[in-house]
mmCIF file of C-alpha atoms and ligand atoms in Angstrom:
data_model
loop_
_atom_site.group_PDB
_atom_site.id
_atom_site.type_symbol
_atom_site.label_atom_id
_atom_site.label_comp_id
_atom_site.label_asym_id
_atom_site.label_seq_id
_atom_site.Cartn_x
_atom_site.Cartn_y
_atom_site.Cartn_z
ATOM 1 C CA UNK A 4 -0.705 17.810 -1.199
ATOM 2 C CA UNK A 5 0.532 14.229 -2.863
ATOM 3 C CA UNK A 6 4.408 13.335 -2.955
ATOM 4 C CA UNK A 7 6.430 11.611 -4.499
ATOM 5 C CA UNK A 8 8.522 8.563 -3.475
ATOM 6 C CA UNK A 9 11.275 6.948 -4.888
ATOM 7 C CA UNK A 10 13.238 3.897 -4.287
ATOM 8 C CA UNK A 11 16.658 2.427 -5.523
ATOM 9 C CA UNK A 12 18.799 -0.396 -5.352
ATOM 10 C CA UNK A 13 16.657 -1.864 -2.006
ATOM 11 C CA UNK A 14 17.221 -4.748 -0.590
ATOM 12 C CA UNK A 15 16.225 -6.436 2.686
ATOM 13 C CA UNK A 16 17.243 -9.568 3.400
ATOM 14 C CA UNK A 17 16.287 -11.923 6.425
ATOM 15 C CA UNK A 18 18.511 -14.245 8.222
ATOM 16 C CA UNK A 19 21.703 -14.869 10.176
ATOM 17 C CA UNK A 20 24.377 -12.854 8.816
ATOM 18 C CA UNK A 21 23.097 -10.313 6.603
ATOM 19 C CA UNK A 22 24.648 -8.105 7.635
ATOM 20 C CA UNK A 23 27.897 -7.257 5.262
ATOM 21 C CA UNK A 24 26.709 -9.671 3.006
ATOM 22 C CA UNK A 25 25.834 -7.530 0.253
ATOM 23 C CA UNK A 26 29.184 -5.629 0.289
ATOM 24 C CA UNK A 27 30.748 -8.908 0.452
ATOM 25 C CA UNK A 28 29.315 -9.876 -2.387
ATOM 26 C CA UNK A 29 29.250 -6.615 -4.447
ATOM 27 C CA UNK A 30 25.963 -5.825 -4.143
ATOM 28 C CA UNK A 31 25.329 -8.729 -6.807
ATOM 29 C CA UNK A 32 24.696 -11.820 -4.896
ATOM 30 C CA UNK A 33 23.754 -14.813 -6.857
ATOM 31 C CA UNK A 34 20.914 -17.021 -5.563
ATOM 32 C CA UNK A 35 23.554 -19.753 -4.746
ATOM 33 C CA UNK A 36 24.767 -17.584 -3.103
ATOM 34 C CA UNK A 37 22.088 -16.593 -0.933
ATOM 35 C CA UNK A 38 20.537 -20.054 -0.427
ATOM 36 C CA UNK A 39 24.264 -21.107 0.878
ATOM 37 C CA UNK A 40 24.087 -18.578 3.152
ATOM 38 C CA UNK A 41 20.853 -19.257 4.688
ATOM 39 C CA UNK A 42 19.623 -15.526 3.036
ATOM 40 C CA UNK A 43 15.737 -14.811 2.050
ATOM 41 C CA UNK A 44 15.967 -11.691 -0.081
ATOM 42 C CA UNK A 45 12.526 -10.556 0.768
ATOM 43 C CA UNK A 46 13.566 -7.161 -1.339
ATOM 44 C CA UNK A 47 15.887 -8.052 -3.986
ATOM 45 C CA UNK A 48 17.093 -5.166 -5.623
ATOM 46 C CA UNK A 49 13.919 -3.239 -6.626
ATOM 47 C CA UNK A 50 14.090 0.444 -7.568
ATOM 48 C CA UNK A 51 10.937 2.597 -8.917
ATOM 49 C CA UNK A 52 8.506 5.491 -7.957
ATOM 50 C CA UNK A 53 5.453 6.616 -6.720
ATOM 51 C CA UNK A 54 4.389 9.509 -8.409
ATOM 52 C CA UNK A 55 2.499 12.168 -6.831
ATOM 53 C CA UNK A 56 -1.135 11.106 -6.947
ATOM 54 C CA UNK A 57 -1.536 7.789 -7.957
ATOM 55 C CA UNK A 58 -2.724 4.703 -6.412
ATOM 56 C CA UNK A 59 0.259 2.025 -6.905
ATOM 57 C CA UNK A 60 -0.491 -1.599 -6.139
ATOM 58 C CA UNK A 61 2.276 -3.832 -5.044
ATOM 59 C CA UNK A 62 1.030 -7.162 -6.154
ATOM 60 C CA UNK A 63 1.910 -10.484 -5.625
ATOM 61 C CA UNK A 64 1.586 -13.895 -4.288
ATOM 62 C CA UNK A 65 1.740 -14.489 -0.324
ATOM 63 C CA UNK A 66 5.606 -14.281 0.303
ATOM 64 C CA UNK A 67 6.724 -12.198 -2.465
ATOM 65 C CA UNK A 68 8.191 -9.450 -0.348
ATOM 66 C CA UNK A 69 5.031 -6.951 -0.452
ATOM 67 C CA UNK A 70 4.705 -6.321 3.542
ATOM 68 C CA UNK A 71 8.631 -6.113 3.951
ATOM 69 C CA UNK A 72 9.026 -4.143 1.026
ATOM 70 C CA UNK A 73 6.219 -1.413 2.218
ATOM 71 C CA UNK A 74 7.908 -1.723 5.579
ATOM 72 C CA UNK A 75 10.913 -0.536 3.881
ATOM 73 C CA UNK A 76 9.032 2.661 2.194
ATOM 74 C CA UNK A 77 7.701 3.607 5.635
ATOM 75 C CA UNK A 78 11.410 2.631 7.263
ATOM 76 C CA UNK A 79 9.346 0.495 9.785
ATOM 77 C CA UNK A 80 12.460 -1.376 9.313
ATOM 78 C CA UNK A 81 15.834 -0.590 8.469
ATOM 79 C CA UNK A 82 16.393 -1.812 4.658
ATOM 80 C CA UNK A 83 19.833 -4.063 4.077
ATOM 81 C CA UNK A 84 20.690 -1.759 1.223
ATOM 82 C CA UNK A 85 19.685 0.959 -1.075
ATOM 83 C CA UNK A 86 17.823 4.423 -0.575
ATOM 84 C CA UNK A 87 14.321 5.989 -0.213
ATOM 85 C CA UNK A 88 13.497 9.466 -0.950
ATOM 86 C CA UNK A 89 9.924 10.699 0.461
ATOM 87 C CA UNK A 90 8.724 14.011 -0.691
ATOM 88 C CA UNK A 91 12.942 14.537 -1.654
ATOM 89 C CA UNK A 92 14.178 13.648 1.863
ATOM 90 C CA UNK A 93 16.431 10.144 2.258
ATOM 91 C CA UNK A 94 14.647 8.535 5.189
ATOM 92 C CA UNK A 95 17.742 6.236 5.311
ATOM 93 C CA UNK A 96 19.825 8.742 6.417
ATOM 94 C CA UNK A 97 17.122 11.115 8.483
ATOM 95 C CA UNK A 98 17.500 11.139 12.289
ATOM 96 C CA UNK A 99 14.883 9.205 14.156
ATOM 97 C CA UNK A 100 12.986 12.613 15.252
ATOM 98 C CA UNK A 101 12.883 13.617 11.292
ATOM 99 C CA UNK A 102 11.409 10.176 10.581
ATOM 100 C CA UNK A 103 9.036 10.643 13.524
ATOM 101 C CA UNK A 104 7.938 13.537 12.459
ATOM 102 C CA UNK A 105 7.298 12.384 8.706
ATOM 103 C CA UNK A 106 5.692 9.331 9.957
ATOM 104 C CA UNK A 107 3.251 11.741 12.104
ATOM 105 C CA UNK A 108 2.623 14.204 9.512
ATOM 106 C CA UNK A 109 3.225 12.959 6.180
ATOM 107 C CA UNK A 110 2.184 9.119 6.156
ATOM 108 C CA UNK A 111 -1.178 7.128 6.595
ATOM 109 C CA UNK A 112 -0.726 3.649 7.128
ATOM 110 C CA UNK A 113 -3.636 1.064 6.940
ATOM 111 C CA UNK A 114 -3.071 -2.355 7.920
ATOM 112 C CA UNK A 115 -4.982 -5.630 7.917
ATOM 113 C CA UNK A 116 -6.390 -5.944 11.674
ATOM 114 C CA UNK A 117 -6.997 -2.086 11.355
ATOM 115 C CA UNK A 118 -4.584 -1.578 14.777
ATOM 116 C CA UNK A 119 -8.100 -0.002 16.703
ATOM 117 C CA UNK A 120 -7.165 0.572 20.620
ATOM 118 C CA UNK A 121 -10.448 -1.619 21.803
ATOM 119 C CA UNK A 122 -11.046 0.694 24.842
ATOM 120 C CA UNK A 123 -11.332 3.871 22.932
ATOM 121 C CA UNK A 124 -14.860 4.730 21.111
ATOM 122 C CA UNK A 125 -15.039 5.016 16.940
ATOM 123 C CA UNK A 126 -14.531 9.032 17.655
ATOM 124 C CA UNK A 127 -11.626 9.025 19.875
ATOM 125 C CA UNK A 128 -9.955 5.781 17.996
ATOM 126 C CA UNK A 129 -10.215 8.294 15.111
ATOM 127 C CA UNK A 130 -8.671 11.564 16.970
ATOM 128 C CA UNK A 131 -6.024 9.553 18.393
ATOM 129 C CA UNK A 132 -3.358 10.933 15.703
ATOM 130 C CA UNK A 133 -4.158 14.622 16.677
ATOM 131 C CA UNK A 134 -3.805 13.755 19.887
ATOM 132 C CA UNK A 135 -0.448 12.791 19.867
ATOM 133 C CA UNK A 136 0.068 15.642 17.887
ATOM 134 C CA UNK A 137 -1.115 17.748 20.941
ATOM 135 C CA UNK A 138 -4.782 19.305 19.343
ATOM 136 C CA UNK A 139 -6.662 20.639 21.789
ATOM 137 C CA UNK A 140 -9.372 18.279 22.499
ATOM 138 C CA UNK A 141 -12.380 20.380 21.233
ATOM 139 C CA UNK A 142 -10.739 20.943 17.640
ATOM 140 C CA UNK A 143 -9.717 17.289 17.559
ATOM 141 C CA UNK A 144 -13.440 16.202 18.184
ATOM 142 C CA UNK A 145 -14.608 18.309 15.819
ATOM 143 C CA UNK A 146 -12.144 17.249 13.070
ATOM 144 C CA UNK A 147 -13.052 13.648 14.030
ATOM 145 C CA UNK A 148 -17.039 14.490 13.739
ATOM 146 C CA UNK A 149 -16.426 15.466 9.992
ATOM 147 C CA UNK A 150 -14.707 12.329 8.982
ATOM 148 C CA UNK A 151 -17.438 10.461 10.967
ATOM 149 C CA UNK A 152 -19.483 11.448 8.053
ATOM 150 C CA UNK A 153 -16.996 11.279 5.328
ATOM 151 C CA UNK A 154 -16.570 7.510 5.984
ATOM 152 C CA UNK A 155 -20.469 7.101 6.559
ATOM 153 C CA UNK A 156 -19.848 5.990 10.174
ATOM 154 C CA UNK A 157 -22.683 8.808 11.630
ATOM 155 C CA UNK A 158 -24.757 7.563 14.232
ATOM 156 C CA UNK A 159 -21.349 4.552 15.619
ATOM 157 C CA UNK A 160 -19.009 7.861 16.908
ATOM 158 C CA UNK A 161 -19.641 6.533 20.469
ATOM 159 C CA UNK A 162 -19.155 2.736 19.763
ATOM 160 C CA UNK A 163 -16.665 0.698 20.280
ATOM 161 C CA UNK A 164 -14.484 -1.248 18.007
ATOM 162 C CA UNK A 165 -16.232 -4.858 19.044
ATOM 163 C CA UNK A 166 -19.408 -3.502 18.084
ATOM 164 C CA UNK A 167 -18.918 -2.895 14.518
ATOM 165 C CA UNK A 168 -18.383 -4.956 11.451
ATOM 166 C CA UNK A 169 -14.803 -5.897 10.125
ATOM 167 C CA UNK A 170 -15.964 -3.041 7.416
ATOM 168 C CA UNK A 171 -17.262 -0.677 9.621
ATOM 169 C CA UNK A 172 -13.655 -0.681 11.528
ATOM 170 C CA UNK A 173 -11.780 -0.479 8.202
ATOM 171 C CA UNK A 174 -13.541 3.078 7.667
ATOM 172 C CA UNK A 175 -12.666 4.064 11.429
ATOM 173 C CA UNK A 176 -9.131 2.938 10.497
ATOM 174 C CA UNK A 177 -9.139 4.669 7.087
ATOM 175 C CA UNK A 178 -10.307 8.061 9.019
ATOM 176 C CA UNK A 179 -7.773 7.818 11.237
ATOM 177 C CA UNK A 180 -5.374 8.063 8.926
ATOM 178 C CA UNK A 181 -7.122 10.288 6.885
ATOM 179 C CA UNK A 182 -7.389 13.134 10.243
ATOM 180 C CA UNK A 183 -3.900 13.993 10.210
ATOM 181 C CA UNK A 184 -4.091 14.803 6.513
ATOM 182 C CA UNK A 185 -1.086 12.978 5.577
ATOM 183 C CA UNK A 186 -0.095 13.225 2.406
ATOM 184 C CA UNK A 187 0.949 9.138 1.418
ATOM 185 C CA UNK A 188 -1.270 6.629 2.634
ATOM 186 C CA UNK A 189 -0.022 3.076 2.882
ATOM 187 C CA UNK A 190 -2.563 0.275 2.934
ATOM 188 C CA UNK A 191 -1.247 -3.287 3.756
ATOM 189 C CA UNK A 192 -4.105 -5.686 2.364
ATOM 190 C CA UNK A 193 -6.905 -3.456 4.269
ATOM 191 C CA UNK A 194 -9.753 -5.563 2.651
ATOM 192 C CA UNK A 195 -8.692 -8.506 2.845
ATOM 193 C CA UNK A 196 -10.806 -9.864 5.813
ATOM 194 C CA UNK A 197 -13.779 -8.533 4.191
ATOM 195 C CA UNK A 198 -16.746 -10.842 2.888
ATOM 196 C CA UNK A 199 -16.843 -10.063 -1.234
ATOM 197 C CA UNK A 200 -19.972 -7.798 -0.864
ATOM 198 C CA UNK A 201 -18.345 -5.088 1.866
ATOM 199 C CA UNK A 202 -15.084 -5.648 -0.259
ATOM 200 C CA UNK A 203 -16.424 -4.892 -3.681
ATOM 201 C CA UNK A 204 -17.846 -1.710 -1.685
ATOM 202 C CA UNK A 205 -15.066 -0.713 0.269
ATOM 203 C CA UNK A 206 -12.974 -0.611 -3.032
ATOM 204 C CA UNK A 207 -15.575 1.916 -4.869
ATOM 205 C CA UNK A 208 -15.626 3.538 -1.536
ATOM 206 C CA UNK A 209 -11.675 4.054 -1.793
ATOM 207 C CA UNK A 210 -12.006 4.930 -5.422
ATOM 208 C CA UNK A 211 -14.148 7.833 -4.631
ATOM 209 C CA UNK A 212 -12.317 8.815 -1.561
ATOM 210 C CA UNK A 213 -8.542 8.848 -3.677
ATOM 211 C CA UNK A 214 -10.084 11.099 -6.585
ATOM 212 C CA UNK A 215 -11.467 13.745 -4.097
ATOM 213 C CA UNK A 216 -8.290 13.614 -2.152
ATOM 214 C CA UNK A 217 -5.803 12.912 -4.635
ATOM 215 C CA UNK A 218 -3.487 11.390 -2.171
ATOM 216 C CA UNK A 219 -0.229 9.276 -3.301
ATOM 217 C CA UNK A 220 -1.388 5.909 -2.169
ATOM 218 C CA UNK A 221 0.983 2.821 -2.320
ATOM 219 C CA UNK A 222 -1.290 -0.311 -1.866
ATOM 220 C CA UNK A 223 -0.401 -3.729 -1.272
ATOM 221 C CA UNK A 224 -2.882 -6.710 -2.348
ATOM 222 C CA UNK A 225 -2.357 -10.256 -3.416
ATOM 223 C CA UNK A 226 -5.301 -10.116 -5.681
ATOM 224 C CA UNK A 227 -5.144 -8.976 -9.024
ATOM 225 C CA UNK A 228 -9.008 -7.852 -9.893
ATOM 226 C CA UNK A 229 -8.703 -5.777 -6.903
ATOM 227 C CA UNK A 230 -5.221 -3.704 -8.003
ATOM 228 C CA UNK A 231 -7.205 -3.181 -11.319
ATOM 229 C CA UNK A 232 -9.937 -1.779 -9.734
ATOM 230 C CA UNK A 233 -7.553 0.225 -7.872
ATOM 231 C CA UNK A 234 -4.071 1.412 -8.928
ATOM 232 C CA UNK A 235 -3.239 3.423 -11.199
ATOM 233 C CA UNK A 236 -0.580 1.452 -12.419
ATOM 234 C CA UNK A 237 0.707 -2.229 -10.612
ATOM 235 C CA UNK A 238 3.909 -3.507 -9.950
ATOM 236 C CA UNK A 239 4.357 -7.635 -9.702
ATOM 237 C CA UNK A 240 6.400 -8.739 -7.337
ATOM 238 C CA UNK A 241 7.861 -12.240 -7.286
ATOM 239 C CA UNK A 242 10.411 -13.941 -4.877
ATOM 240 C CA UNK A 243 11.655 -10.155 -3.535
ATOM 241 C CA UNK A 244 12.165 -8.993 -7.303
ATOM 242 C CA UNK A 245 10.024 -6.697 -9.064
ATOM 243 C CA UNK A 246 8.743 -8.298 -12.046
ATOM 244 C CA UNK A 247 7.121 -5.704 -13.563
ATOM 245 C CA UNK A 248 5.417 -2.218 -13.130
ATOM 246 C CA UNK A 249 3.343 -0.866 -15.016
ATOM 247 C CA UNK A 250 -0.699 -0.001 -16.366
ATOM 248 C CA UNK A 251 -3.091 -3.105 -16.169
ATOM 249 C CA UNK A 252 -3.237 -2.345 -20.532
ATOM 250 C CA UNK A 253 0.678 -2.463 -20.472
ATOM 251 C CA UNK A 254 1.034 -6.118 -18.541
ATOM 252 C CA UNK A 255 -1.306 -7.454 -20.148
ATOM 253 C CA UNK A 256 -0.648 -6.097 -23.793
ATOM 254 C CA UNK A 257 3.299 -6.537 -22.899
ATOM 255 C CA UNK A 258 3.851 -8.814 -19.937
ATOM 256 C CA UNK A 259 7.686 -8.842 -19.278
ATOM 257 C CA UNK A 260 8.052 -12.536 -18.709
ATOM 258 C CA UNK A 261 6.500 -15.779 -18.420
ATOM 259 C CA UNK A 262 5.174 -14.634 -14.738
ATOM 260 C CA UNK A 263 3.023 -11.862 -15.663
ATOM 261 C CA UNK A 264 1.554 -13.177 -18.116
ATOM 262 C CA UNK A 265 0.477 -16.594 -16.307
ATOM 263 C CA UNK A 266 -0.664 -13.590 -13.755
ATOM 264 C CA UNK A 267 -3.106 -11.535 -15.809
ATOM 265 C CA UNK A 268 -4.164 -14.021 -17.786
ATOM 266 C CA UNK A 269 -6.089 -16.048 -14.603
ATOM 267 C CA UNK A 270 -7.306 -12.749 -13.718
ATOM 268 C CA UNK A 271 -10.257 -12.695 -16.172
ATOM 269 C CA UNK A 272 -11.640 -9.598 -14.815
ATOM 270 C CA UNK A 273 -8.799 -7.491 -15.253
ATOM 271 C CA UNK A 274 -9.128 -8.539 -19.008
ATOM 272 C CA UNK A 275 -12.553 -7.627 -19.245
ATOM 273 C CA UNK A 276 -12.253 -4.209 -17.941
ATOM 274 C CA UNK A 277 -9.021 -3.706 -20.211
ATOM 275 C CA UNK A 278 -10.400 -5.323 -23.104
ATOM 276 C CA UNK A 279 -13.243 -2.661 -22.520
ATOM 277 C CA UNK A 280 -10.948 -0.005 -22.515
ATOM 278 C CA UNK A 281 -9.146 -1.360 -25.203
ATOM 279 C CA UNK A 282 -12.470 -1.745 -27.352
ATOM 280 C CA UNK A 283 -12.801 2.083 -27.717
ATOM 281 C CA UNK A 284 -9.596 3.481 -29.636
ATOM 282 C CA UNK A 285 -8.363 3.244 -33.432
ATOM 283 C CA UNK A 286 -6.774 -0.192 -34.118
ATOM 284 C CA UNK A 287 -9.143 -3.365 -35.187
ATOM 285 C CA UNK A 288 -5.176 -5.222 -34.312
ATOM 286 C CA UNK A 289 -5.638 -3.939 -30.996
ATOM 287 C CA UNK A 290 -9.350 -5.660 -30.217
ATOM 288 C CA UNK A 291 -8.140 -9.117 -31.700
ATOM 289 C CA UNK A 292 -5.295 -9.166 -29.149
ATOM 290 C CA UNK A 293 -6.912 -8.012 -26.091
ATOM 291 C CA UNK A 294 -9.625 -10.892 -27.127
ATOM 292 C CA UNK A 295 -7.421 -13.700 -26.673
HETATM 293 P P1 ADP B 318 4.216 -10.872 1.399
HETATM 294 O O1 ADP B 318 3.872 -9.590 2.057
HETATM 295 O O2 ADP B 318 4.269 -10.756 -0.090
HETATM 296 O O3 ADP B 318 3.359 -12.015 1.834
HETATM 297 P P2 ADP B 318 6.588 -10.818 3.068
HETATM 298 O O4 ADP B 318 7.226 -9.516 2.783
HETATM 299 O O5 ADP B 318 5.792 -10.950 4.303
HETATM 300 O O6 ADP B 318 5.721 -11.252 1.787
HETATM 301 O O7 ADP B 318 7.708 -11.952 3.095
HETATM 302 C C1 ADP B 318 8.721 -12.052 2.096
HETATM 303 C C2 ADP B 318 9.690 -13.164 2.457
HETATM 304 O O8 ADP B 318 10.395 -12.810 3.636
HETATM 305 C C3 ADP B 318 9.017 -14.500 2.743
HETATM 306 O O9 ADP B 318 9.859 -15.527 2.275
HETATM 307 C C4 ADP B 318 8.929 -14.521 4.250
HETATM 308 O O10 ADP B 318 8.941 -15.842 4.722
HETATM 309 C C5 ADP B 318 10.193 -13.777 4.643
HETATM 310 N N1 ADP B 318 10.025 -13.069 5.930
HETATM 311 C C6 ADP B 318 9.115 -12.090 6.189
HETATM 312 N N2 ADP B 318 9.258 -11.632 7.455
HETATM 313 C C7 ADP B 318 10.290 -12.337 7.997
HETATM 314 C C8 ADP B 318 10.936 -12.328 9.275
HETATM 315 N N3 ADP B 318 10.564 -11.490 10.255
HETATM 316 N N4 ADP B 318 11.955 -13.198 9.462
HETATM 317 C C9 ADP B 318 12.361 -14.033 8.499
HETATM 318 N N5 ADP B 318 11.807 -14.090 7.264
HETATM 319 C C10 ADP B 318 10.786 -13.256 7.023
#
């Protein structure tokens, strides 16, 4: 099963006295404002969905509010303003056992140093999920074997993490969440720390994984060749606003300011692959501008 996810109206902001700020200031705060108040708007007003299925990648440059806003999707922190409906239900307003529970069941999260317990080998770092879910040991082994071999691990279940590669524990990290068959998988910069060979891999890896699974995956990346390898569509963030979302065709055909297109135009292989998709259909107009 993939959900859907939408937000509206978010905000976070960071600093002394944020708190009744927003309502202060009609939910409209100018930057002056902000800046005299000693405010970061990491989220800044950003509303849009996930649809069911896709792979969306928040992109943007270090700072631009991609971690904070994620954390507000997964209401790893408590958003200043606005709502969040996963799969229909307002995690704003669900009790902490509700959001427990959808944070068991429902979402995957992947983050950068893969948060592997050390003392715990590849297969039981993988069961760990059904664990605290309460699986009977046998069936959770089990379960654990078969994504052994879905993430090409076979042969490292009874290693630990400091004997594999920064790749090798992205997969255990991936399988983890992939074990309690959750249905939105969130992915903070997972390949990041990986050398350009194991990255360019673990992306076709993903690719391959998302399209059998068809999971709603929200991923967050600073780099813009890897969210067109990846998403689905990409939304730009910039300074806690959203700049844009859209296809990789659609910012780059009709960036919506200055931003994007200073973004996708240094990203020359995004423009090669949409230039190639470009290339195919009806209009010779369409080649000359995906050219320049
Ligand atoms: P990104 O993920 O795009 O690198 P972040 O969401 O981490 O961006 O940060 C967005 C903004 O919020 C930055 O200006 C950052 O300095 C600020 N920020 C992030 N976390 C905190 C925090 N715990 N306290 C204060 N400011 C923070």
């Amino acid at each position: 099963k993939s959900v859907k996810i939408s937000c509206k109206n978010l905000w976070h902001l960071f600093g002394k006295g944020s708190a009744g700020f927003l309502d202060k200031h009609q939910h409209n705060p100018s930057e002056a404002d902000l800046a005299s108040a000693g405010l970061i708007a990491a989220v800044h007003d950003v509303s849009f969905d996930v649809y069911a299925g896709e792979i969306l990648v928040i992109m943007g440059l270090s700072g631009s509010g991609k971690s904070t806003l994620v954390r507000c999707l997964t209401r790893l922190i408590e958003p200043s303003a606005g709502q969040v409906l996963f799969d229909g239900v307002d995690l704003l307003q669900a009790s902490s056992r509700s959001l427990t529970d959808i944070r068991r069941r429902k979402m995957g999260m992947v983050f950068q140093n893969f948060g592997l317990l050390p003392h715990r080998t590849v297969l039981d770092n993988i069961a760990f999920p059904l664990e605290i879910q309460k699986v009977p040991k046998a069936d959770r082994l089990t379960k654990a074997q078969e994504l052994v071999a879905t993430v090409g691990l076979e042969g490292r279940e009874h290693n630990f993490p400091r004997e594999l590669s920064g790749g090798q524990q992205q997969r255990v990290g991936i399988a983890r969440s992939l074990i309690g068959e959750c249905d939105v998988w969130f992915l903070d910069e997972p390949f990041s720390a990986l050398d350009p060979l194991i990255r360019r891999e673990m992306q076709d890896e993903f690719v391959s994984l998302q399209s059998r699974l068809n999971k709603t995956i929200v991923f967050v990346t600073h780099d813009f060749d890897e969210a067109v390898r990846l998403g689905d569509r990409v939304a730009i963030m910039k300074d806690g606003h959203l700049s844009q979302i859209g296809t990789a065709e659609e910012l780059l055909m009709t960036p919506a300011n200055d931003y994007v297109k200073k973004f996708v135009q240094h990203a020359p292989r995004a423009k090669l692959i949409t230039t190639q998709k470009i290339m195919v259909p009806a209009k010779a107009g369409d080649i000359s501008v995906a050219t320049h």
